[in-house]
Coordinates of C-alpha atoms and ligand atoms in Angstrom, one line a residue:
Chain U
X28 CA -2.7 16.2 -1.4
X29 CA -5.0 12.9 -0.8
X30 CA -5.1 10.5 -3.8
X31 CA -6.8 7.3 -4.0
X32 CA -4.8 4.0 -4.1
X33 CA -6.2 3.3 -7.5
X34 CA -5.1 6.6 -9.0
X35 CA -1.6 6.3 -7.1
X36 CA -1.0 2.8 -8.8
X37 CA -2.2 3.8 -12.2
X38 CA -0.2 6.9 -12.2
X39 CA 2.7 4.7 -11.0
X40 CA 2.2 2.5 -14.0
X41 CA 2.2 5.2 -16.2
X42 CA 5.6 6.8 -15.6
X43 CA 7.0 3.1 -15.5
X44 CA 5.9 2.5 -19.0
X45 CA 6.5 6.2 -19.7
X46 CA 9.9 6.0 -18.4
X47 CA 10.9 2.8 -20.5
X48 CA 9.7 4.6 -23.8
X49 CA 11.9 7.4 -23.0
X50 CA 14.9 5.3 -23.1
X51 CA 14.0 3.4 -26.0
X52 CA 13.9 7.0 -27.8
X53 CA 17.7 7.0 -27.5
X54 CA 18.4 3.2 -28.3
X55 CA 22.3 3.9 -28.6
X56 CA 23.2 5.9 -25.4
X57 CA 20.8 3.6 -23.6
X58 CA 22.6 0.6 -24.6
X59 CA 26.1 1.8 -23.9
X60 CA 25.4 2.7 -20.4
X61 CA 23.2 -0.7 -20.0
X62 CA 26.2 -2.6 -21.5
X63 CA 28.7 -0.5 -19.0
X64 CA 26.4 -1.3 -16.0
X65 CA 25.8 -4.9 -17.4
X66 CA 29.9 -5.8 -17.1
X67 CA 30.0 -4.3 -13.7
X68 CA 27.4 -6.4 -12.3
X69 CA 28.8 -9.4 -14.5
X70 CA 32.6 -9.0 -12.9
X71 CA 31.4 -9.8 -9.3
X72 CA 29.0 -12.6 -10.2
X73 CA 31.6 -14.1 -12.3
X74 CA 34.4 -13.8 -9.9
X75 CA 31.7 -15.7 -7.2
X76 CA 31.0 -18.6 -9.6
X77 CA 34.7 -18.8 -10.0
X78 CA 35.3 -19.3 -6.2
X79 CA 32.1 -21.4 -6.0
X80 CA 33.8 -23.9 -8.6
X81 CA 37.0 -23.4 -6.8
X82 CA 36.2 -24.6 -3.9
X83 CA 33.8 -27.3 -5.3
X84 CA 36.9 -28.7 -7.1
X85 CA 38.8 -28.7 -3.8
X86 CA 36.1 -30.5 -2.0
X87 CA 36.5 -33.4 -4.5
X88 CA 40.0 -33.7 -3.4
X89 CA 39.2 -34.4 0.1
X90 CA 40.8 -38.0 0.1
X91 CA 44.3 -36.2 -0.4
X92 CA 43.9 -34.6 3.0
X93 CA 43.2 -37.7 5.1
X94 CA 45.6 -37.3 8.2
X95 CA 47.4 -40.9 8.9
X96 CA 47.9 -41.3 13.0
X97 CA 50.2 -44.1 13.6
X98 CA 49.4 -45.3 17.0
X99 CA 52.4 -46.5 19.4
X100 CA 53.2 -50.3 18.9
X101 CA 51.6 -52.2 21.6
X102 CA 48.5 -50.3 21.5
X103 CA 45.5 -53.0 21.8
X104 CA 43.1 -53.3 19.0
X105 CA 40.2 -52.3 21.6
X106 CA 42.1 -49.1 22.5
X107 CA 42.6 -48.1 18.7
X108 CA 38.8 -49.0 18.0
X109 CA 37.9 -46.6 21.3
X110 CA 40.0 -43.9 20.0
X111 CA 38.6 -43.9 16.5
X112 CA 35.2 -43.9 18.0
X113 CA 36.0 -40.7 20.2
X114 CA 37.3 -39.1 16.8
X115 CA 34.5 -40.2 14.8
X116 CA 32.3 -38.2 17.2
X117 CA 34.3 -34.7 16.4
X118 CA 32.6 -32.0 14.6
X119 CA 35.5 -31.5 12.6
X120 CA 35.9 -35.0 11.2
X121 CA 34.1 -36.4 8.6
X122 CA 35.2 -40.0 8.7
X123 CA 37.5 -42.1 10.5
X124 CA 39.0 -45.7 9.2
X125 CA 41.0 -48.0 11.2
X126 CA 43.6 -50.1 9.8
X127 CA 45.0 -52.9 12.0
X128 CA 48.6 -53.7 11.8
X129 CA 47.7 -57.1 10.5
X130 CA 45.8 -55.6 7.6
X131 CA 48.6 -52.8 7.1
X132 CA 51.0 -55.7 6.8
X133 CA 49.1 -57.7 4.4
X134 CA 48.3 -54.6 2.1
X135 CA 52.1 -53.7 2.5
X136 CA 53.0 -57.1 1.4
X137 CA 50.6 -57.1 -1.8
X138 CA 51.3 -53.7 -2.7
X139 CA 55.1 -53.4 -2.2
X140 CA 56.4 -56.6 -3.7
X141 CA 58.9 -56.9 -1.0
X142 CA 56.8 -60.1 0.6
X143 CA 59.9 -61.8 0.9
X144 CA 61.9 -59.5 2.9
X145 CA 58.9 -59.8 5.6
X146 CA 59.0 -63.7 6.2
X147 CA 62.2 -63.6 8.2
X148 CA 60.3 -61.2 10.9
X149 CA 58.9 -62.9 13.7
X150 CA 56.7 -59.9 14.9
X151 CA 54.7 -57.5 12.8
X152 CA 56.7 -54.1 12.9
X153 CA 53.8 -52.2 11.8
X154 CA 51.7 -50.1 14.1
X155 CA 47.7 -50.0 14.4
X156 CA 46.8 -46.7 12.3
X157 CA 43.8 -44.6 12.1
X158 CA 42.9 -42.6 9.0
X159 CA 41.3 -39.5 9.7
X160 CA 39.4 -37.8 7.1
X161 CA 38.7 -33.9 8.1
X162 CA 35.6 -31.9 7.3
X163 CA 37.8 -29.7 4.8
X164 CA 34.7 -28.1 3.4
X165 CA 33.6 -26.9 6.8
X166 CA 37.0 -26.1 8.0
X167 CA 39.4 -23.3 7.7
X168 CA 43.0 -24.1 7.4
X169 CA 43.5 -23.0 10.9
X170 CA 41.1 -25.4 12.1
X171 CA 42.5 -28.3 10.0
X172 CA 46.2 -27.3 11.6
X173 CA 44.3 -27.7 15.0
X174 CA 42.6 -30.8 14.8
X175 CA 45.8 -32.3 13.7
X176 CA 47.2 -31.1 17.0
X177 CA 44.7 -32.3 18.9
X178 CA 44.8 -35.8 17.1
X179 CA 48.8 -35.7 18.2
X180 CA 47.7 -35.1 21.9
X181 CA 46.2 -38.6 22.5
X182 CA 48.4 -40.2 24.7
X183 CA 48.6 -43.5 22.1
X184 CA 49.8 -41.6 19.2
X185 CA 53.1 -42.0 17.9
X186 CA 53.2 -39.9 14.8
X187 CA 50.5 -37.7 12.9
X188 CA 51.2 -37.6 9.1
X189 CA 49.5 -35.3 6.9
X190 CA 50.0 -34.0 3.9
X191 CA 47.7 -30.9 4.3
X192 CA 49.9 -28.2 3.6
X193 CA 48.7 -28.0 0.2
X194 CA 45.0 -27.9 1.1
X195 CA 45.8 -25.5 3.8
X196 CA 47.3 -23.2 1.0
X197 CA 44.4 -23.9 -1.2
X198 CA 41.9 -22.8 1.5
X199 CA 44.0 -19.7 2.5
X200 CA 44.1 -18.7 -1.3
X201 CA 40.2 -19.6 -1.6
X202 CA 39.7 -17.3 1.7
X203 CA 41.6 -14.5 0.4
X204 CA 39.9 -14.7 -3.1
X205 CA 36.7 -14.6 -1.3
X206 CA 37.5 -11.4 0.7
X207 CA 38.6 -9.7 -3.0
X208 CA 35.6 -10.9 -4.2
X209 CA 33.7 -9.5 -1.7
X210 CA 35.7 -5.9 -1.8
X211 CA 35.2 -5.9 -5.9
X212 CA 31.3 -6.6 -5.6
X213 CA 31.2 -3.6 -3.2
X214 CA 33.6 -1.5 -5.4
X215 CA 31.4 -2.4 -8.5
X216 CA 28.2 -1.9 -6.8
X217 CA 29.3 1.4 -5.8
X218 CA 30.6 2.0 -9.5
X219 CA 27.1 1.0 -10.7
X220 CA 25.4 3.5 -8.4
X221 CA 27.8 6.2 -9.8
X222 CA 27.3 5.3 -13.3
X223 CA 23.6 5.4 -13.1
X224 CA 23.8 8.5 -11.0
X225 CA 25.5 10.0 -13.5
X226 CA 23.3 9.0 -16.2
X227 CA 20.2 10.2 -14.7
X228 CA 22.2 13.5 -13.5
X229 CA 22.7 14.1 -17.2
X230 CA 19.3 13.3 -17.9
X231 CA 17.9 15.5 -15.5
X232 CA 19.8 18.4 -16.7
X233 CA 19.0 17.5 -20.4
X234 CA 15.1 18.1 -19.4
X235 CA 16.0 20.9 -17.1
X236 CA 13.3 23.2 -18.8
X237 CA 10.9 20.5 -18.6
X238 CA 11.4 20.3 -14.6
X239 CA 11.5 24.0 -14.2
X240 CA 8.1 24.1 -15.8
X241 CA 6.8 21.2 -13.9
X242 CA 7.7 23.1 -10.6
X243 CA 6.0 26.2 -12.0
X244 CA 2.6 24.4 -12.2
X245 CA 3.2 23.1 -8.8
X246 CA 5.0 19.6 -9.3
X247 CA 6.4 18.2 -6.2
X248 CA 10.0 17.1 -6.3
X249 CA 8.9 13.4 -5.6
X250 CA 6.5 13.7 -8.8
X251 CA 9.2 15.1 -10.9
X252 CA 11.6 12.4 -9.3
X253 CA 9.2 9.4 -10.2
X254 CA 10.2 8.6 -13.9
X255 CA 13.9 9.1 -13.3
X256 CA 13.5 6.6 -10.2
X257 CA 12.0 4.3 -13.3
X258 CA 14.7 5.1 -15.7
X259 CA 17.3 4.1 -13.3
X260 CA 15.6 1.2 -12.5
X261 CA 15.2 0.0 -16.0
X262 CA 18.7 0.8 -16.6
X263 CA 19.9 -1.6 -13.4
X264 CA 17.5 -4.2 -14.7
X265 CA 18.5 -4.2 -18.3
X266 CA 22.4 -4.3 -17.0
X267 CA 21.8 -7.4 -14.9
X268 CA 20.1 -9.2 -18.1
X269 CA 23.1 -8.4 -20.0
X270 CA 25.4 -9.8 -17.3
X271 CA 23.4 -12.5 -17.1
X272 CA 24.0 -13.2 -20.5
X273 CA 27.5 -12.5 -20.5
X274 CA 27.8 -15.1 -17.9
X275 CA 25.5 -17.8 -19.2
X276 CA 27.8 -17.5 -22.6
X277 CA 31.0 -17.7 -20.5
X278 CA 29.8 -20.8 -19.0
X279 CA 28.9 -22.6 -22.1
X280 CA 32.0 -21.8 -23.4
X281 CA 33.9 -23.1 -20.1
X282 CA 31.7 -26.1 -19.4
X283 CA 33.1 -28.5 -22.4
X284 CA 36.8 -27.9 -21.6
X285 CA 36.6 -28.3 -17.9
X286 CA 34.2 -31.5 -18.0
X287 CA 36.8 -33.1 -20.7
X288 CA 39.7 -31.9 -17.9
X289 CA 38.0 -33.3 -14.8
X290 CA 37.2 -36.6 -17.4
X291 CA 40.9 -36.8 -17.6
X292 CA 41.5 -36.9 -13.8
X293 CA 38.6 -39.8 -13.5
X294 CA 36.5 -36.9 -12.0
X295 CA 32.7 -36.1 -12.7
X296 CA 33.0 -32.4 -11.8
X297 CA 30.5 -30.2 -13.5
X298 CA 30.8 -26.6 -13.5
X299 CA 28.2 -25.1 -11.3
X300 CA 25.9 -22.5 -13.1
X301 CA 24.0 -19.6 -12.2
X302 CA 21.0 -21.0 -10.8
X303 CA 17.8 -19.3 -10.2
X304 CA 19.0 -17.9 -6.7
X305 CA 22.0 -15.8 -8.1
X306 CA 20.0 -14.7 -11.2
X307 CA 17.5 -13.3 -9.2
X308 CA 19.7 -11.8 -6.8
X309 CA 21.4 -10.0 -9.7
X310 CA 18.4 -8.6 -11.2
X311 CA 17.4 -7.6 -7.9
X312 CA 20.6 -6.1 -7.1
X313 CA 20.7 -4.4 -10.4
X314 CA 17.2 -3.0 -10.3
X315 CA 17.8 -1.8 -6.5
X316 CA 21.3 -0.1 -7.4
X317 CA 19.5 1.8 -10.1
X318 CA 16.7 2.9 -8.2
X319 CA 18.9 3.9 -5.4
X320 CA 21.7 5.4 -7.8
X321 CA 18.7 7.4 -9.4
X322 CA 17.1 8.5 -6.2
X323 CA 20.4 10.2 -4.9
X324 CA 21.3 12.1 -8.3
X325 CA 17.4 12.9 -8.4
X326 CA 17.3 13.9 -4.9
X327 CA 20.3 16.3 -5.3
X328 CA 19.6 18.0 -8.5
X329 CA 16.1 18.3 -8.7
X330 CA 16.3 20.1 -5.8
X331 CA 18.4 22.7 -7.3
X332 CA 16.7 23.2 -10.7
X333 CA 14.4 26.0 -9.4
X334 CA 12.5 28.3 -12.0
X335 CA 13.5 31.7 -12.2
Chain M
X94 CA -7.1 38.5 -2.4
X95 CA -3.3 39.7 -3.2
X96 CA -1.8 42.1 -0.5
X97 CA 1.9 43.5 -0.6
X98 CA 2.9 45.2 2.6
X99 CA 5.8 47.5 2.2
X100 CA 7.6 44.8 0.4
X101 CA 11.2 45.3 -1.0
X102 CA 13.0 42.8 -3.0
X103 CA 17.0 43.0 -3.9
X104 CA 18.4 40.7 -6.0
X105 CA 22.0 39.4 -5.1
X106 CA 24.3 41.9 -6.2
X107 CA 21.7 43.9 -7.8
X108 CA 20.0 47.1 -7.0
X109 CA 16.4 47.0 -5.5
X110 CA 13.8 45.7 -8.0
X111 CA 10.9 46.9 -5.5
X112 CA 11.1 49.1 -2.8
X113 CA 8.5 49.6 -0.4
X114 CA 5.6 48.2 -2.2
X115 CA 2.0 48.4 -0.9
X116 CA -0.3 47.2 -3.0
X117 CA -4.1 45.6 -2.6
X118 CA -5.8 43.5 -5.1
X119 CA -9.2 42.4 -4.2
X120 CA -11.1 39.0 -5.0
X121 CA -12.2 38.7 -8.1
X122 CA -10.6 41.9 -9.7
X123 CA -8.3 42.4 -12.6
X124 CA -5.7 44.5 -12.5
X125 CA -2.8 45.4 -15.1
X126 CA 1.0 46.1 -14.1
X127 CA 2.7 48.3 -16.6
X128 CA 5.5 50.3 -16.6
X129 CA 9.2 50.7 -18.2
X130 CA 11.5 48.0 -18.7
X131 CA 13.0 46.8 -15.3
X132 CA 10.4 48.9 -13.1
X133 CA 9.8 45.5 -11.4
X134 CA 6.7 44.1 -12.9
X135 CA 8.2 40.5 -13.5
X136 CA 9.6 40.6 -9.7
X137 CA 6.1 41.6 -8.2
X138 CA 4.6 38.5 -10.2
X139 CA 7.5 36.2 -9.1
X140 CA 6.7 37.2 -5.4
X141 CA 3.2 36.6 -5.7
X142 CA 4.1 32.8 -7.3
X143 CA 6.9 32.4 -4.7
X144 CA 9.4 32.0 -7.6
X145 CA 11.3 34.7 -5.3
X146 CA 11.0 35.7 -1.8
X147 CA 10.7 39.3 -0.5
X148 CA 13.7 41.0 0.8
X149 CA 11.6 42.8 3.3
X150 CA 7.8 43.1 3.8
X151 CA 4.8 40.4 3.5
X152 CA 2.8 39.1 0.5
X153 CA -0.3 37.7 1.3
X154 CA -2.1 35.2 -1.4
X155 CA -5.4 34.2 -0.6
X156 CA -5.2 34.9 3.2
X157 CA -2.0 33.1 3.5
X158 CA 1.5 34.8 4.3
X159 CA 3.9 33.8 1.7
X160 CA 6.9 34.5 4.2
X161 CA 5.2 31.4 6.0
X162 CA 5.1 29.1 3.3
X163 CA 8.1 26.5 3.4
X164 CA 9.8 25.3 0.5
X165 CA 8.2 21.7 0.7
X166 CA 4.8 23.5 0.8
X167 CA 5.4 25.9 -2.4
X168 CA 4.0 23.3 -5.0
X169 CA 0.7 23.0 -3.0
X170 CA 0.9 26.6 -2.8
X171 CA 1.6 27.2 -6.7
X172 CA -1.6 24.6 -7.3
X173 CA -3.9 27.3 -6.3
X174 CA -2.4 29.9 -9.1
X175 CA -2.7 30.0 -12.6
X176 CA 0.5 31.1 -14.5
X177 CA 0.8 32.3 -18.1
X178 CA 4.2 33.5 -19.5
X179 CA 5.3 35.5 -22.3
X180 CA 7.3 32.4 -23.8
X181 CA 4.3 30.2 -23.3
X182 CA 6.7 27.4 -21.2
X183 CA 5.0 24.7 -22.8
X184 CA 6.4 21.1 -23.2
X185 CA 7.5 20.6 -26.8
X186 CA 7.6 17.1 -26.5
X187 CA 3.8 16.5 -25.5
X188 CA 0.7 17.0 -27.5
X189 CA -1.4 19.8 -26.4
X190 CA -3.7 17.3 -24.5
X191 CA -1.0 16.2 -22.4
X192 CA 0.4 19.9 -21.8
X193 CA -3.0 21.0 -20.6
X194 CA -3.6 18.1 -18.4
X195 CA -0.3 18.3 -16.5
X196 CA -1.6 20.3 -13.9
X197 CA -4.7 17.5 -13.2
X198 CA -2.0 14.9 -13.1
X199 CA 0.0 16.7 -10.7
X200 CA -3.1 17.0 -8.7
X201 CA -3.6 13.4 -8.9
X202 CA -7.0 13.3 -10.5
X203 CA -8.3 10.1 -12.8
X204 CA -8.1 9.6 -16.4
X205 CA -11.7 10.4 -17.0
X206 CA -11.9 13.6 -15.1
X207 CA -8.7 14.6 -16.8
X208 CA -10.0 14.1 -20.1
X209 CA -13.1 16.0 -19.4
X210 CA -11.4 19.2 -17.8
X211 CA -9.0 19.1 -20.1
X212 CA -11.4 19.4 -22.9
X213 CA -13.6 22.0 -21.4
X214 CA -10.5 24.1 -20.9
X215 CA -9.5 23.6 -24.4
X216 CA -13.1 24.7 -25.5
X217 CA -12.8 28.0 -23.6
X218 CA -9.9 28.8 -25.5
X219 CA -11.1 27.7 -28.8
X220 CA -8.5 24.9 -29.1
X221 CA -10.5 21.8 -28.9
X222 CA -9.8 20.3 -32.3
X223 CA -6.0 20.9 -31.8
X224 CA -5.7 18.6 -28.7
X225 CA -3.6 16.2 -30.6
X226 CA -1.0 18.5 -32.0
X227 CA 2.5 19.3 -31.1
X228 CA 2.7 22.9 -29.6
X229 CA 5.6 23.7 -32.4
X230 CA 2.8 22.9 -35.0
X231 CA 0.6 25.7 -33.5
X232 CA 1.0 29.5 -34.3
X233 CA 1.9 31.8 -31.5
X234 CA -1.1 33.0 -30.6
X235 CA -2.5 29.2 -30.3
X236 CA 0.7 28.1 -28.3
X237 CA -0.3 31.2 -25.9
X238 CA -4.0 29.9 -25.8
X239 CA -2.9 26.5 -24.6
X240 CA -0.6 27.9 -22.2
X241 CA -3.9 29.9 -20.7
X242 CA -5.7 26.5 -20.9
X243 CA -3.1 24.9 -18.6
X244 CA -3.5 27.8 -16.3
X245 CA -7.0 27.6 -15.9
X246 CA -7.7 23.9 -16.4
X247 CA -7.7 23.2 -12.5
X248 CA -10.0 26.4 -11.7
X249 CA -7.3 28.4 -9.8
X250 CA -8.4 31.3 -7.7
X251 CA -6.0 33.9 -8.9
X252 CA -4.6 34.0 -12.4
X253 CA -1.4 35.7 -13.0
X254 CA 0.4 36.5 -16.6
X255 CA 3.5 38.1 -17.6
X256 CA 3.5 39.8 -20.6
X257 CA 1.3 37.3 -22.3
X258 CA 0.7 39.0 -25.4
X259 CA 4.3 40.3 -26.0
X260 CA 5.0 38.5 -28.9
X261 CA 1.5 38.6 -30.7
X262 CA 0.1 41.2 -33.2
X263 CA -2.5 43.5 -32.0
X264 CA -5.4 41.4 -33.1
X265 CA -4.3 38.2 -31.5
X266 CA -3.3 40.2 -28.4
X267 CA -6.9 41.4 -27.7
X268 CA -8.2 38.0 -28.5
X269 CA -5.8 36.9 -25.5
X270 CA -6.7 39.7 -23.3
X271 CA -10.6 39.3 -23.9
X272 CA -9.9 35.5 -22.5
X273 CA -8.5 36.9 -19.5
X274 CA -11.7 39.2 -19.0
X275 CA -13.8 36.1 -19.7
X276 CA -12.0 34.1 -16.7
X277 CA -12.6 37.3 -14.3
X278 CA -15.8 37.6 -15.2
X279 CA -16.5 34.0 -13.4
X280 CA -14.7 35.4 -10.2
X281 CA -10.9 34.6 -10.9
X282 CA -8.6 37.2 -9.6
X283 CA -6.5 38.0 -12.4
X284 CA -3.1 40.3 -12.7
X285 CA -1.6 40.8 -15.9
X286 CA 1.8 42.5 -16.6
X287 CA 1.5 44.4 -20.2
X288 CA 3.4 47.0 -22.0
X289 CA 0.7 47.2 -24.4
X290 CA -1.1 50.7 -23.0
X291 CA -3.2 51.2 -26.1
X292 CA -4.5 47.7 -25.6
X293 CA -5.3 47.7 -22.0
X294 CA -6.3 51.3 -22.0
X295 CA -9.5 50.3 -23.5
X296 CA -10.5 47.6 -21.2
X297 CA -11.9 49.6 -18.2
X298 CA -9.6 47.8 -15.7
X299 CA -7.2 49.0 -12.8
X300 CA -4.0 50.0 -14.4
X301 CA -0.8 50.0 -11.9
X302 CA 2.2 51.9 -13.2
X303 CA 5.6 50.8 -11.6
X304 CA 8.7 52.9 -11.9
X305 CA 11.9 51.9 -10.4
X306 CA 10.1 49.4 -8.1
X307 CA 7.5 51.6 -6.9
X308 CA 4.0 52.5 -7.6
X309 CA 4.1 55.6 -10.0
X310 CA 1.2 57.4 -8.4
X311 CA 1.0 59.8 -11.8
X312 CA 0.0 57.2 -13.8
X313 CA -2.2 55.2 -11.7
X314 CA -5.9 55.0 -11.9
X315 CA -9.0 53.2 -13.3
X316 CA -9.3 54.2 -16.8
X317 CA -13.2 54.1 -17.4
Ligands
ATP696 N1 17.4 37.2 -11.2 C1 17.8 38.5 -11.4 N2 19.0 38.7 -10.5 C2 19.5 40.1 -10.5 N3 18.7 41.1 -11.1 C3 17.6 41.1 -11.5 C4 16.9 39.6 -11.6 N4 15.6 39.8 -12.2 C5 15.5 40.9 -12.3 N5 16.4 41.8 -11.7 C6 16.7 43.2 -11.8 O1 15.5 43.6 -11.1 C7 14.9 44.9 -11.8 C8 13.5 44.6 -12.0 O2 13.3 43.8 -13.0 P1 11.9 43.0 -13.5 O3 12.3 41.8 -14.4 O4 10.9 42.8 -12.4 O5 11.4 44.1 -14.5 P2 10.1 44.1 -15.5 O6 9.3 45.4 -15.0 O7 9.6 43.0 -15.6 O8 11.1 44.4 -16.6 P3 10.6 43.9 -18.3 O9 9.4 44.9 -18.5 O10 11.9 44.3 -18.9 O11 10.3 42.7 -18.2 C9 15.6 44.9 -12.9 O12 16.7 46.0 -12.6 C10 16.3 43.7 -13.2 O13 17.7 44.1 -14.0
MG697 MG1 9.3 41.4 -17.1

């Protein structure tokens, strides 16, 4: 059968609106379905935001991951500067700072209150030091450890001191959480497919008489399927909207306390919000899963309903 | 237009509903199928509409061997037929207009053309004033006329009806049969299954009597 594109488009538009009307006719059960889909969609998005904010927070503590590299005594200042220069070039390093022995001594005298104890010393006992700031936001825990080993391998180095262990743990945990979020996203996406597929299946069987009549009159499966696909897409879109609302509400609730907490630590940390990207992704995912879920259900069940 | 060649139909787990049926309905002809309950009238019509498939033999409709019509081509095949059922099979949550327009919408016609053809069909069955009514707000005879309007709205070449007057009183029944006669007069091939011998006997059309899945020769003939 050949149909002009205009007729095809207007037919789609009609079913699109028609399917919305049908959902509107059963407001309670439609709302329940959409709410369940909304919760299922909100969970992965919420977890994702949690991880994003967690890593942001981790990134703010980057001064705490500085690696102090103490050079062998007798290493000249030029050698120190050269070494610092080569390290600064490394991809896994964000910043390098040289603290000369003299400077270290001055700082120590000023800061420690033991200035007098050093008066008797003829030579400066402190070595030249290079402070290296790894690019933690880009590095895995393994890579930070690798960087440490690389720094220690330089012949001028006496001792590498870093309290990167907690950072390593932190990022290891973040990695695990990220994987769990991915898994949860897949599982919940599947759940949305099943919920919508099941809703559409019930919808199909509740209209079985209508479907059989349409088949008797010569309707193709594709023609009968179309309104169900739109219903599915509406369910998914509605669910995504509810999920967006839930997450926005959550963010509003959390924003105040977190900002206050960050203020206590002298940090200007702000909770990362949804953003247009995530919101759009959720709407697309909701609509897409709805379409797909209803397509699978419709393809299976409409085929089975034959007039007799 | 419709040819049955040695057709048998056995339902799963049942006895033969049709056994070695040979039948020929010419283009533009109108025939009645009659016979006792269980004789195979409905089965014969279902084979024409591909609601069932023959177990053996061949059915030709409009020169097409139905055995060659794959599942995916059944909708297109059915669109050249008009079907009328005893229980009307109307969509109860749509208006009369929407019910009659369904075949045209399936055919992909534009809105204006749909409106024009639906009103023409409703006019032919005398229900032009009821287009906005819901089917359940109509009498049984009116509902059947809506069913007939829907069956003829896309100008099918064959019209089949399974006991279209089964639930109607004699007066309404003869009204409905007259409608079928009118469509036949403009060239549509019509096959009607009916018990109502006293009514169909007066119409001067061929009557095919079935008995136990076969044509009962004793009772056949054209009543003129
Ligand atoms: N779906 C089915 N499954 C099994 N047997 C069936 C089925 N449909 C019909 N039959 C059997 O096939 C035979 C013919 O049935 P059919 O419906 O064609 O008769 P009919 O002439 O239309 O009868 P009626 O006048 O009661 O409508 C009957 O014995 C019936 O029981
Ligand atoms: Mg019957």
